[in-house]
Short mmCIF file of C-alpha atoms and ligand atoms in Angstrom, two decimals:
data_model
loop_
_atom_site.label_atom_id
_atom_site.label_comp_id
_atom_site.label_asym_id
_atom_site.label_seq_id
_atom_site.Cartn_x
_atom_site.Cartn_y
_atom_site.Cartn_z
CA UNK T 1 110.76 65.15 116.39
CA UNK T 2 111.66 61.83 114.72
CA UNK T 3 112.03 62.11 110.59
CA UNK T 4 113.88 58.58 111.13
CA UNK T 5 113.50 56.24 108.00
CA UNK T 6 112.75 59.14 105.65
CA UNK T 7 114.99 61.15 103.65
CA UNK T 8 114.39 64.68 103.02
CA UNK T 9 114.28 66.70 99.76
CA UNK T 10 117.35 68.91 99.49
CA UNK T 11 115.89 72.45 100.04
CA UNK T 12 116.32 74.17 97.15
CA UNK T 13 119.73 76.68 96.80
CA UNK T 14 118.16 79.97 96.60
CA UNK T 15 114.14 79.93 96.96
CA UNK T 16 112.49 82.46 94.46
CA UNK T 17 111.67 85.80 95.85
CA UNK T 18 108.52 85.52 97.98
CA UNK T 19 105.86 86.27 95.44
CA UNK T 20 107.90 87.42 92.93
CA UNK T 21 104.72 86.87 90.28
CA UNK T 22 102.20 88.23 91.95
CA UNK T 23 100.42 91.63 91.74
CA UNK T 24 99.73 92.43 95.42
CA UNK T 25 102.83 91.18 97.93
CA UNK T 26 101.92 91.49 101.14
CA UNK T 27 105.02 90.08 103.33
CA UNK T 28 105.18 90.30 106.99
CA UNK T 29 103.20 93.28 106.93
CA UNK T 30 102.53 95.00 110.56
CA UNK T 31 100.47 98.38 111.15
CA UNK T 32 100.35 99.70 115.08
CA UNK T 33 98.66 102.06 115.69
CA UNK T 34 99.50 104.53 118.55
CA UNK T 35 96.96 106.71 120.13
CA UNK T 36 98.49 108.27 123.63
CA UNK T 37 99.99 105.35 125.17
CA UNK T 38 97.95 102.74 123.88
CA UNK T 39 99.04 100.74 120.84
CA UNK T 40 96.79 98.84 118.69
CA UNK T 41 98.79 96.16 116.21
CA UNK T 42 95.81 95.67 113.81
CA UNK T 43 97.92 93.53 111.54
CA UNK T 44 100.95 91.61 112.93
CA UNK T 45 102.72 89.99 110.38
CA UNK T 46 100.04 89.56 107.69
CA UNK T 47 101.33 87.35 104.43
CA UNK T 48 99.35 87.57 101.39
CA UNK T 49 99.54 86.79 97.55
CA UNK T 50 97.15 88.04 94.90
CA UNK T 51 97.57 87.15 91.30
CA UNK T 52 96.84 89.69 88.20
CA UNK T 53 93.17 88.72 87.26
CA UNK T 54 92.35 87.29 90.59
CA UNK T 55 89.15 88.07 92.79
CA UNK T 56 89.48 87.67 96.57
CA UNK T 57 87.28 87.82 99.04
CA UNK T 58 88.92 88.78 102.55
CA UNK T 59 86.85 87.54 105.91
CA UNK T 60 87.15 88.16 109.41
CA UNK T 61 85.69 88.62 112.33
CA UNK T 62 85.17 92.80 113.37
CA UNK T 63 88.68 94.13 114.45
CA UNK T 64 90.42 91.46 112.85
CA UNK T 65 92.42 93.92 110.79
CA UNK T 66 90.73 93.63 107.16
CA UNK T 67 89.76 97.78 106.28
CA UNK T 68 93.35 98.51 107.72
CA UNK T 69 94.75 96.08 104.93
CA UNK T 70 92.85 97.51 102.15
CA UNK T 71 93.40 101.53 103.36
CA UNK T 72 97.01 100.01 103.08
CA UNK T 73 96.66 99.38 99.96
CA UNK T 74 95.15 101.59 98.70
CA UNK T 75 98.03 103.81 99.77
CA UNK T 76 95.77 106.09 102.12
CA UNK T 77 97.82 104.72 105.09
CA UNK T 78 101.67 103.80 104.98
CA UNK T 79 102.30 100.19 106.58
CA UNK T 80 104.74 100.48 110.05
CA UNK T 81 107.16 97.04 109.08
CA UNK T 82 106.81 94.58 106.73
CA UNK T 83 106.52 94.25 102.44
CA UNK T 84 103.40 96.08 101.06
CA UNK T 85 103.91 95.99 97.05
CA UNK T 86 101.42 96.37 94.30
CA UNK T 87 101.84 96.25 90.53
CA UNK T 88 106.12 97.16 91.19
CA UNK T 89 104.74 100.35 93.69
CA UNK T 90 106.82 99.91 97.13
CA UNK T 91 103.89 100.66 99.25
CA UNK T 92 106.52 101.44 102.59
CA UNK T 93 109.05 103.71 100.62
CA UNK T 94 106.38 105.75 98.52
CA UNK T 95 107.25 109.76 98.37
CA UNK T 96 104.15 112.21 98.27
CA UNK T 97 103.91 112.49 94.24
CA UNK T 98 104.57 108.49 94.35
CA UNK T 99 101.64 108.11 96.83
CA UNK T 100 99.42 110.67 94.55
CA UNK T 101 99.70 108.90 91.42
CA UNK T 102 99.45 105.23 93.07
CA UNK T 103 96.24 106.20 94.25
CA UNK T 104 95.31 108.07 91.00
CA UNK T 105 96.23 105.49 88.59
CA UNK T 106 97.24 101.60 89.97
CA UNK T 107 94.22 101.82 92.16
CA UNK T 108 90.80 102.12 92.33
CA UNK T 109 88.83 102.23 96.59
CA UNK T 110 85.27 102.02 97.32
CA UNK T 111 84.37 102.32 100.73
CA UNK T 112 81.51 100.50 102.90
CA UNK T 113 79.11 103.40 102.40
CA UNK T 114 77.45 103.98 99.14
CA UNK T 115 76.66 107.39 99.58
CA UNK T 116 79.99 107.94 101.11
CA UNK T 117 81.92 107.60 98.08
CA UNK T 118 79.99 110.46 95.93
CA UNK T 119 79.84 113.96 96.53
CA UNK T 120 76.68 115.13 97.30
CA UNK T 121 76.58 118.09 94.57
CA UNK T 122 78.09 116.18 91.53
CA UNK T 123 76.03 113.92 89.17
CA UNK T 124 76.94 110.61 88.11
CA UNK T 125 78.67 112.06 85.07
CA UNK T 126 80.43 114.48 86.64
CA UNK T 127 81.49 112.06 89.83
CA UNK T 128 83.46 109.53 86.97
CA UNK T 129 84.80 112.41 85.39
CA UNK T 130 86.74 114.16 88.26
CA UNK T 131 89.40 111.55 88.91
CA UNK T 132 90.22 111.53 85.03
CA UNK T 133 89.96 115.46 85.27
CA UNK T 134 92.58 115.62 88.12
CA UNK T 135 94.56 113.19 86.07
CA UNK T 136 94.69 115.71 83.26
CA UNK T 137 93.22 112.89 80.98
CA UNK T 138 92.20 115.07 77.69
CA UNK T 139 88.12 116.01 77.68
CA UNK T 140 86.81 113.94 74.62
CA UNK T 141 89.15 111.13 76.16
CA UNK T 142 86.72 111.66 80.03
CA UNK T 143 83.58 112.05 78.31
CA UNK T 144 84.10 108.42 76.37
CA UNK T 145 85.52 106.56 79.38
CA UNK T 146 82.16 108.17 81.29
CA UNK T 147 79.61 106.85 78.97
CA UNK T 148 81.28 103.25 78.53
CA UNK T 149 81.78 102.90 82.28
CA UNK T 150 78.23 103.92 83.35
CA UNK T 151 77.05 101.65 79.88
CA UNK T 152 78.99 98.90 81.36
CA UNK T 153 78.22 98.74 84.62
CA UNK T 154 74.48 99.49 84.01
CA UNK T 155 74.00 103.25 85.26
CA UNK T 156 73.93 105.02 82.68
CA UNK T 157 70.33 106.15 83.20
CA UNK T 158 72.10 107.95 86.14
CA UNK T 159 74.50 110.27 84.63
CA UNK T 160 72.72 113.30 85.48
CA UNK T 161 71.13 112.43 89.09
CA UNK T 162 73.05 113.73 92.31
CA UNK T 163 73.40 110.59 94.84
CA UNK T 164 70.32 112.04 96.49
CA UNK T 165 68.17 110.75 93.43
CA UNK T 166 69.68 107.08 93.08
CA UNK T 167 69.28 104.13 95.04
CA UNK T 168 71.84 102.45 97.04
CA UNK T 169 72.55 99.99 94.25
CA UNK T 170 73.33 102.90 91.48
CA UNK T 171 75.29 104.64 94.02
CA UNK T 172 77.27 101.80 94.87
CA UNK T 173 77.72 101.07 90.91
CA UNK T 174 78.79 104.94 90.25
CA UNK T 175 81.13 105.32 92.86
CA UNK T 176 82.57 101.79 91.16
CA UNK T 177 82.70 103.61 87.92
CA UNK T 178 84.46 106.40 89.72
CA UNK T 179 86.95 104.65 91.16
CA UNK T 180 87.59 102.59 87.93
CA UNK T 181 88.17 105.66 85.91
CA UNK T 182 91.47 105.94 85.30
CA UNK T 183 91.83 102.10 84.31
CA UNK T 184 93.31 100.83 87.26
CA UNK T 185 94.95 97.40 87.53
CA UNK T 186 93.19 96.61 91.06
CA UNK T 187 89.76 97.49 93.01
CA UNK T 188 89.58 97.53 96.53
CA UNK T 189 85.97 97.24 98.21
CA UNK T 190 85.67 97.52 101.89
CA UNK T 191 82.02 95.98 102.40
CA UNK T 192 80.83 97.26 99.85
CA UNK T 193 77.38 95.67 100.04
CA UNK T 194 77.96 96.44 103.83
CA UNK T 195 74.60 98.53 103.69
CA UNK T 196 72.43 97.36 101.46
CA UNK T 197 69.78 94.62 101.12
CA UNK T 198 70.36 91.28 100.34
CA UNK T 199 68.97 91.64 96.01
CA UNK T 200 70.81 95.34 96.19
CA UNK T 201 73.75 93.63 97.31
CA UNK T 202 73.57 90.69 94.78
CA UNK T 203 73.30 93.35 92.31
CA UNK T 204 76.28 95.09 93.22
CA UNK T 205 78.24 91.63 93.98
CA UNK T 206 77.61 91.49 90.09
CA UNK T 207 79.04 94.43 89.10
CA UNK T 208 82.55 93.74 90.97
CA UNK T 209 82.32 90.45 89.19
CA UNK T 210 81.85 92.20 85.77
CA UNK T 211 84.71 94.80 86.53
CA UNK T 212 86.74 91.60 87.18
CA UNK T 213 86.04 89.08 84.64
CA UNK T 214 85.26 91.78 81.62
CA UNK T 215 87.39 94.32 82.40
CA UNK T 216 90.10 92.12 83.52
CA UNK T 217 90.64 94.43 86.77
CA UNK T 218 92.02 92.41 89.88
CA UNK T 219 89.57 92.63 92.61
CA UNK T 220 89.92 92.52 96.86
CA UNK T 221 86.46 92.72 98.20
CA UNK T 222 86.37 92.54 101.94
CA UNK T 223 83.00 90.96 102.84
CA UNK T 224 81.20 89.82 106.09
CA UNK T 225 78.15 88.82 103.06
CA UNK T 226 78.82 84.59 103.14
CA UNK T 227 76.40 84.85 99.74
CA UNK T 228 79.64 86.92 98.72
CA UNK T 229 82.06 85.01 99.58
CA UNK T 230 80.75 81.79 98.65
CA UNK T 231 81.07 83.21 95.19
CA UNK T 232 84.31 83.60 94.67
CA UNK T 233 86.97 81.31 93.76
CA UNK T 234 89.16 82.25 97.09
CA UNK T 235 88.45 83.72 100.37
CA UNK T 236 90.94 84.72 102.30
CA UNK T 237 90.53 84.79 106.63
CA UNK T 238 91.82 86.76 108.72
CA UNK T 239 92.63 86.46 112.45
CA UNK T 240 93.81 89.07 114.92
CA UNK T 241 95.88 90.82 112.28
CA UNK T 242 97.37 87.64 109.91
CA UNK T 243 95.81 85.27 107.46
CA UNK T 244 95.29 82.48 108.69
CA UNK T 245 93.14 80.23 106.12
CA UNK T 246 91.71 80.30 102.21
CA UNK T 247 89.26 78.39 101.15
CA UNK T 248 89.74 77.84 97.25
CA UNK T 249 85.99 76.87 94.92
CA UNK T 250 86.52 75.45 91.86
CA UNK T 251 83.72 74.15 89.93
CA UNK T 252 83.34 69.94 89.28
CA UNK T 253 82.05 68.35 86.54
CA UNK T 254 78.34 69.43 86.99
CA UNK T 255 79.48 73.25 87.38
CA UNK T 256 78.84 72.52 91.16
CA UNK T 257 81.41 75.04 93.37
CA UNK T 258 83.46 72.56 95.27
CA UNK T 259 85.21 74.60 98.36
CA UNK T 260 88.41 73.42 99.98
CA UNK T 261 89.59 74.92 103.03
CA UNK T 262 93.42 75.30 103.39
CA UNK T 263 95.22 76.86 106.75
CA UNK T 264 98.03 79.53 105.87
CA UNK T 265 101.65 78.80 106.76
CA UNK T 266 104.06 81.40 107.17
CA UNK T 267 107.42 81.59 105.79
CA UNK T 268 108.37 81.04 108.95
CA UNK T 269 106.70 77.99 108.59
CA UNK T 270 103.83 78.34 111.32
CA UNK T 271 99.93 77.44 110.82
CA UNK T 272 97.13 78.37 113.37
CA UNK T 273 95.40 75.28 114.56
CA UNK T 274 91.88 75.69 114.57
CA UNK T 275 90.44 76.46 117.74
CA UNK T 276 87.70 73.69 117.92
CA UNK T 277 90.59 71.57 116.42
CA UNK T 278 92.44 72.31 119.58
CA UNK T 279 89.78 71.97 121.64
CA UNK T 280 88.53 68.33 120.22
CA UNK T 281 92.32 66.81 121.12
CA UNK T 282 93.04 69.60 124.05
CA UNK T 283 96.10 70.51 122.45
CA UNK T 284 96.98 73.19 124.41
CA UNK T 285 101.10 74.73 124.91
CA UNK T 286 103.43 72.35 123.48
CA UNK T 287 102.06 69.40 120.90
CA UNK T 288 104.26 66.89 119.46
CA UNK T 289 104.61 66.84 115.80
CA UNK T 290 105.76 63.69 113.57
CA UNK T 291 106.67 63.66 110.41
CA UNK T 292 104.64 60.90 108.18
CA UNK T 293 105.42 59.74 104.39
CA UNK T 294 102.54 61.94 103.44
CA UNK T 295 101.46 64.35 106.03
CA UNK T 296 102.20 65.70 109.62
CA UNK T 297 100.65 64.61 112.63
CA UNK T 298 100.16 66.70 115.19
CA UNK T 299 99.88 65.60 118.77
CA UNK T 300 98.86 66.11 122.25
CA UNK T 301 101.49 66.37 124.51
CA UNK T 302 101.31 63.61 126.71
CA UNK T 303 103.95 64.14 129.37
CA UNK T 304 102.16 66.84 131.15
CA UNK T 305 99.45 64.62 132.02
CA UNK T 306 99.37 63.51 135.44
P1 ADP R 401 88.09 95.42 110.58
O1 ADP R 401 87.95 96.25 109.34
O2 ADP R 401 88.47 94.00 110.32
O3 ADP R 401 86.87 95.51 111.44
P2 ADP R 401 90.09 97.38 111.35
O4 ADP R 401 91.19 97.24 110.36
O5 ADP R 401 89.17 98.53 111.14
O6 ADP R 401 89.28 96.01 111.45
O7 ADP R 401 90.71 97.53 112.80
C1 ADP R 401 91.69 96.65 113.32
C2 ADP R 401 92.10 97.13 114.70
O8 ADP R 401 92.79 98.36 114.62
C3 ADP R 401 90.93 97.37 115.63
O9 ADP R 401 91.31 97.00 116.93
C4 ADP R 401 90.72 98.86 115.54
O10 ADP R 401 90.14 99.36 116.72
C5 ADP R 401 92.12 99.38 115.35
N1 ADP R 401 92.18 100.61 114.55
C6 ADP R 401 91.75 100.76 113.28
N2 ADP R 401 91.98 102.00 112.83
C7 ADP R 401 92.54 102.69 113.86
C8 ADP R 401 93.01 104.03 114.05
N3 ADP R 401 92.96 104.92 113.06
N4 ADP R 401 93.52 104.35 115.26
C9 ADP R 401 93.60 103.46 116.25
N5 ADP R 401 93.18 102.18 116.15
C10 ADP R 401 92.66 101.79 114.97
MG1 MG R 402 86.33 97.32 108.54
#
């Protein structure tokens, strides 16, 4: 590699800690799983930043590791290697009453189904109350926080039906309210318009924005809904187990959503080409790289042509 003619910043002395602002810190973070002798890495190595008051929308192709990111956050499954910290909480070094009040109170999970988030026997009123119950959160305290949740996210008209008397929507919106209960700082939603129609879904998709930009909660939506993530200021892809691109929207002039699409470098300092990128120039094993006054070029490598 030539850098010949230019001169090169010094590197800084001692580079900040890696994401030492941020609310979710995912460094390096690797989760195999083992079952008999077959080993699954469903993240190898994943980086990712998430700011207080953000909303991200994680991508990725089926397998690609995104539900075993958020059940790692959510702290229903401990991480193998790696940083996993949220709001301070050491996700890899949690004890048991650690792990029980992350998951009570710096986190709220909804899962992909609906229905699957509710017991069957409770009503609405009953479902928001339990997690504040368990937290020993006084009664007149539960029975406010129930009314202005179900108020505010529009289900209030629920509060005594079972799940087997709402739609998808309201279930999806009280198991929301459930899992908001005890005033988390972040929500987690795997798919959570995974089953529903495409208004039901645009309904819900409204909610999680409401929870974010009202109630100031940080939210991580995983999403295969492009309506979704098209709606969000950054979407986050992954790729066998790492991120490997964002694309950031920020509105122009005319309140337009212009997207830019970035690729993810390590700290290591590697990117992932794009495969039709390395297809178009048949870059293939070793590329040569060149260092430009404003940019690197990247290269086919021209001595193994014959
Ligand atoms: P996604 O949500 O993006 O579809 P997952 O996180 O569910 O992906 O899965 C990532 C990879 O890990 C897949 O290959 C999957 O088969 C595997 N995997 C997920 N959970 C388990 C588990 N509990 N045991 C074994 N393998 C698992
Ligand atoms: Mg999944």
């Amino acid at each position: 590699m030539s850098v010949t003619g230019l001169s090169l910043p010094d590197a800084p002395q001692r580079a900040p800690e890696f994401g030492s602002t941020a609310l979710i810190v995912c460094d390096n973070l690797v989760r195999i799983y083992q079952t008999g002798s077959i080993e699954v890495q469903a993240l190898q190595g994943l980086d990712l930043l998430v700011e207080a008051g953000e909303m991200v929308a994680v991508v990725g192709a089926s397998g690609s590791g995104k539900s075993t990111l958020l059940s790692l956050l959510a702290g229903i499954d401990a991480p193998t290697a790696g940083k996993a910290k949220v709001a301070g909480w050491d996700l890899m070094t949690l004890s048991r009453a650690q792990r029980v009040r992350y998951r009570r109170h710096t986190v709220g999970f909804v899962g992909q189904q609906a229905g699957h988030n509710l017991i069957p026997y409770l009503n609405a009123r009953q479902m928001v109350d339990l997690p504040m119950t368990l937290a020993r959160v006084p009664r007149r305290e539960r029975a406010e926080r129930v009314e202005e949740l179900l108020t505010r996210l529009g289900v209030m008209h629920c509060a005594d039906r079972r799940p087997a008397q709402m739609s998808g929507g309201e279930q999806a919106r009280v198991g929301i309210c459930a899992a908001l209960a005890n005033r988390p700082k972040v929500l987690l939603a795997d798919e959570p318009t995974g089953s529903l129609d495409t208004a039901t879904s645009a309904e819900v998709f409204a909610t999680l924005r409401t929870v974010n930009q009202d109630l100031g909660v940080t939210v991580v939506i995983v999403t295969h809904d492009p309506d979704v993530s098209g709606q969000v200021a950054r979407t986050v892809a992954i790729r066998d187990g790492r991120t490997s691109s964002e694309v950031l929207r920020r509105a122009n002039g005319d309140s337009e959503l212009v997207a830019e699409e970035f690729a993810v470098m390590d700290r290591a300092g590697r990117i992932q080409i794009p495969k039709d990128y390395r297809l178009a120039l048949d870059l293939t094993r070793r590329v040569r790289l060149a260092l430009e006054t404003d940019h690197v070029a990247v290269q086919r490598d021209t001595t193994q042509e014959s």
